[in-house]
Amino acid sequence: LRPATGDGRYNHDFSSLEWMGKGLPFEQKPRIRLLYAPDPLFGLTFGPPDEILYTPRHTPVWIYSEARAIVYSDIFNRLSNQLLDNGRTLPLNPSTFPSDTGTIEGTSRLAKQGRDRPGFLNGGPLLSLKPGQYRLSFHYEYLTPPAPDQIPTYDLLVHAQGEPDRELDSAPLPCSGTGPEVFSHDYLVEKPRHPFEMRIFYRGSGTIRLDSLNITVLSPAGGLPSNAPP
């Protein structure tokens, strides 16, 4: 791996999260455009390369364009370019999120009535995204329905440095009985320095399993989506 930097330098220490841009705003994170001897599965994370070259010993070298350069992702302390291309989706496992209620079940989180107290079934992830329009989709299942006045709720927060946290949206998670459900919300990112947090609050009623959260790029920055705040 070699990052492309403005002054032409590169660094061999890829275990250094500070060097890889942890906590930096999106536009200041190092870009990496070259993968040497990549595993075929890398394409699932980084997408297909723009060009493939071969060394004299026939080792493949994947090359990405400047626009599709690989960027460090704070979510799992890994490299990713999955949120650079329109129409691409980053799937996230709830088992990796912070939580103050429920238990881990495989890659899911489960909150059960009578066992788990009210609280956030997931806190996070904190996503610092480049400007554009995105869609989040929670996939979940009610194993037993909650009371009508105690339905779990979703909210979307933005954390702006030096400012109070702002709630941009909130809504109850639809419950049509038992079985799989999907809740989606579109939102616009205008300031890449502001991390977004998506949360589900469990109120202690019913049993719900949170299976996945998908973040999809809809379009580059432009007009406000219909349900976005002014």
XYZ file of C-alpha atoms in Angstrom:
230
model
C 0.000 0.000 0.000
C 1.257 3.488 -0.816
C -0.678 6.655 -0.017
C -0.656 9.591 -2.405
C 0.226 12.767 -0.522
C 0.578 16.362 -1.676
C 4.351 16.445 -1.202
C 5.031 13.003 -2.666
C 6.023 11.329 0.627
C 4.796 7.916 1.677
C 4.909 6.052 4.943
C 5.493 2.333 5.591
C 3.860 2.225 9.021
C 0.271 1.284 8.178
C -0.483 0.245 11.770
C -0.401 3.891 12.841
C -4.013 5.054 13.156
C -2.828 8.617 13.713
C -0.951 8.575 10.434
C -3.876 6.956 8.637
C -6.009 9.959 9.486
C -8.076 8.861 12.482
C -10.247 11.778 13.565
C -9.347 13.982 10.600
C -12.088 15.490 8.427
C -12.738 13.548 5.252
C -10.924 15.883 2.884
C -7.719 15.699 4.970
C -7.477 11.902 5.215
C -4.612 10.288 3.237
C -5.599 8.777 -0.121
C -4.152 5.432 -1.193
C -4.146 4.580 -4.895
C -1.928 1.519 -5.215
C -2.413 -2.051 -3.900
C 0.501 -4.450 -4.294
C -0.327 -8.184 -4.565
C -3.939 -7.706 -3.443
C -6.136 -10.536 -2.249
C -9.063 -11.096 -4.674
C -11.478 -10.336 -1.827
C -10.094 -6.794 -1.620
C -12.417 -5.908 -4.477
C -15.400 -6.349 -2.159
C -14.043 -3.599 0.090
C -12.303 -1.271 -2.349
C -14.241 -1.972 -5.541
C -12.597 -3.029 -8.828
C -9.355 -1.239 -9.744
C -9.188 1.238 -12.602
C -6.074 -0.466 -13.947
C -4.024 -3.598 -13.237
C -0.279 -3.732 -13.856
C 2.095 -6.666 -13.338
C 5.626 -6.739 -11.974
C 8.367 -8.691 -13.807
C 7.481 -11.623 -11.535
C 3.822 -11.320 -12.561
C 2.618 -9.959 -9.231
C -0.540 -7.878 -9.782
C -0.601 -4.224 -8.806
C -4.027 -2.593 -8.533
C -4.203 1.105 -9.348
C -7.109 3.376 -8.457
C -7.882 6.783 -9.928
C -7.599 9.914 -7.799
C -11.401 10.093 -7.560
C -11.635 6.491 -6.295
C -8.564 6.477 -4.047
C -8.879 4.379 -0.887
C -9.574 6.369 2.278
C -9.115 5.406 5.907
C -12.446 4.645 7.616
C -12.859 5.300 11.353
C -15.727 2.807 11.621
C -13.662 -0.359 11.986
C -10.186 1.216 11.904
C -9.741 -0.027 8.356
C -9.227 1.235 4.835
C -12.267 1.653 2.629
C -13.467 3.455 -0.466
C -16.987 2.034 -0.332
C -18.555 5.458 0.270
C -16.821 7.223 -2.591
C -18.981 6.010 -5.485
C -22.650 6.803 -6.072
C -24.933 3.819 -5.616
C -22.505 1.916 -3.395
C -23.509 0.570 0.001
C -21.503 0.037 3.178
C -23.089 -2.733 5.331
C -22.489 -2.457 9.084
C -22.999 -5.133 11.743
C -24.801 -3.963 14.921
C -22.614 -6.301 16.997
C -19.750 -3.859 16.435
C -21.667 -0.814 17.760
C -21.608 0.450 21.346
C -24.787 -0.397 23.272
C -26.179 0.029 26.765
C -28.843 -2.677 26.540
C -29.444 -6.016 24.831
C -27.024 -8.799 23.939
C -25.029 -9.822 20.882
C -26.498 -12.635 18.785
C -24.096 -13.464 15.950
C -23.646 -10.134 14.142
C -26.986 -8.814 15.476
C -28.106 -7.190 18.719
C -31.138 -8.518 20.574
C -33.234 -6.731 23.216
C -35.757 -8.911 25.063
C -38.677 -7.842 27.234
C -38.281 -8.888 30.864
C -34.547 -9.343 30.513
C -33.163 -6.103 29.086
C -33.684 -2.625 30.459
C -34.624 0.406 28.354
C -31.658 2.010 26.620
C -29.894 2.445 23.315
C -29.709 -0.848 21.448
C -27.007 0.758 19.339
C -25.046 3.952 19.698
C -23.236 4.978 16.576
C -21.614 4.509 14.250
C -20.131 8.000 14.006
C -19.734 8.596 10.267
C -17.771 11.566 8.923
C -18.943 11.544 5.308
C -18.089 13.772 2.397
C -20.916 16.109 1.252
C -23.721 14.359 -0.590
C -27.055 12.615 -0.158
C -27.185 9.299 1.674
C -29.727 6.664 2.705
C -29.532 4.688 5.923
C -31.503 1.449 6.193
C -32.009 -0.457 9.449
C -32.909 -4.135 8.979
C -34.559 -5.597 12.062
C -37.159 -8.082 13.253
C -39.753 -8.010 16.029
C -39.852 -11.437 17.658
C -42.662 -10.223 19.919
C -44.437 -6.906 19.227
C -43.980 -4.001 21.672
C -46.849 -2.165 23.346
C -48.179 0.584 21.009
C -46.925 3.347 23.303
C -43.478 1.737 23.807
C -42.267 1.171 20.257
C -38.475 1.476 19.805
C -37.461 4.765 18.207
C -34.768 5.860 15.776
C -32.926 9.162 15.851
C -30.189 10.818 13.809
C -27.727 13.134 15.559
C -25.032 15.406 14.206
C -22.035 16.148 16.429
C -20.564 19.539 15.567
C -17.354 20.466 17.340
C -17.923 23.258 19.848
C -21.706 23.068 19.430
C -24.460 21.091 21.196
C -25.486 17.841 19.496
C -28.410 18.393 17.119
C -31.189 15.872 16.475
C -31.941 15.952 12.753
C -34.643 13.301 12.688
C -36.526 10.847 14.896
C -39.263 8.305 14.286
C -40.753 5.104 15.740
C -39.570 1.868 14.122
C -42.533 0.470 12.155
C -44.040 -2.710 13.567
C -46.469 -4.691 11.406
C -46.422 -7.692 13.747
C -43.617 -10.211 13.847
C -41.149 -10.754 11.052
C -38.429 -8.840 9.193
C -38.797 -5.083 8.758
C -36.763 -2.335 7.061
C -36.683 1.329 8.099
C -35.009 3.811 5.734
C -34.205 7.508 5.964
C -32.516 9.828 3.447
C -30.339 12.693 4.623
C -27.950 15.283 3.261
C -24.383 15.827 4.458
C -23.310 19.415 3.936
C -20.322 19.723 6.301
C -17.876 16.792 6.250
C -16.365 17.737 9.620
C -19.611 16.879 11.415
C -19.962 13.183 12.357
C -23.423 11.626 12.081
C -24.740 9.088 14.591
C -27.706 6.747 14.011
C -29.311 5.237 17.119
C -32.139 2.891 18.105
C -33.689 3.357 21.569
C -35.359 0.284 23.130
C -38.144 1.073 25.631
C -38.268 -2.280 27.400
C -41.357 -3.653 25.608
C -41.378 -6.491 23.094
C -38.378 -8.326 21.685
C -36.434 -6.835 18.768
C -33.359 -8.021 16.912
C -31.324 -5.412 15.030
C -29.676 -7.257 12.123
C -27.849 -4.650 10.033
C -27.426 -1.013 9.106
C -26.673 -0.127 5.486
C -25.407 3.283 4.341
C -25.882 3.987 0.616
C -24.539 6.878 -1.461
C -27.449 8.392 -3.410
C -25.881 11.401 -5.104
C -23.183 14.045 -4.748
C -24.022 17.253 -2.905
C -26.977 19.023 -4.478
C -30.586 19.782 -3.638
C -32.035 18.927 -0.261
C -33.951 15.625 -0.060
C -37.610 15.993 0.768
C -37.251 15.056 4.445
C -33.965 16.876 5.161
C -33.837 19.824 7.556
C -33.292 23.236 5.987
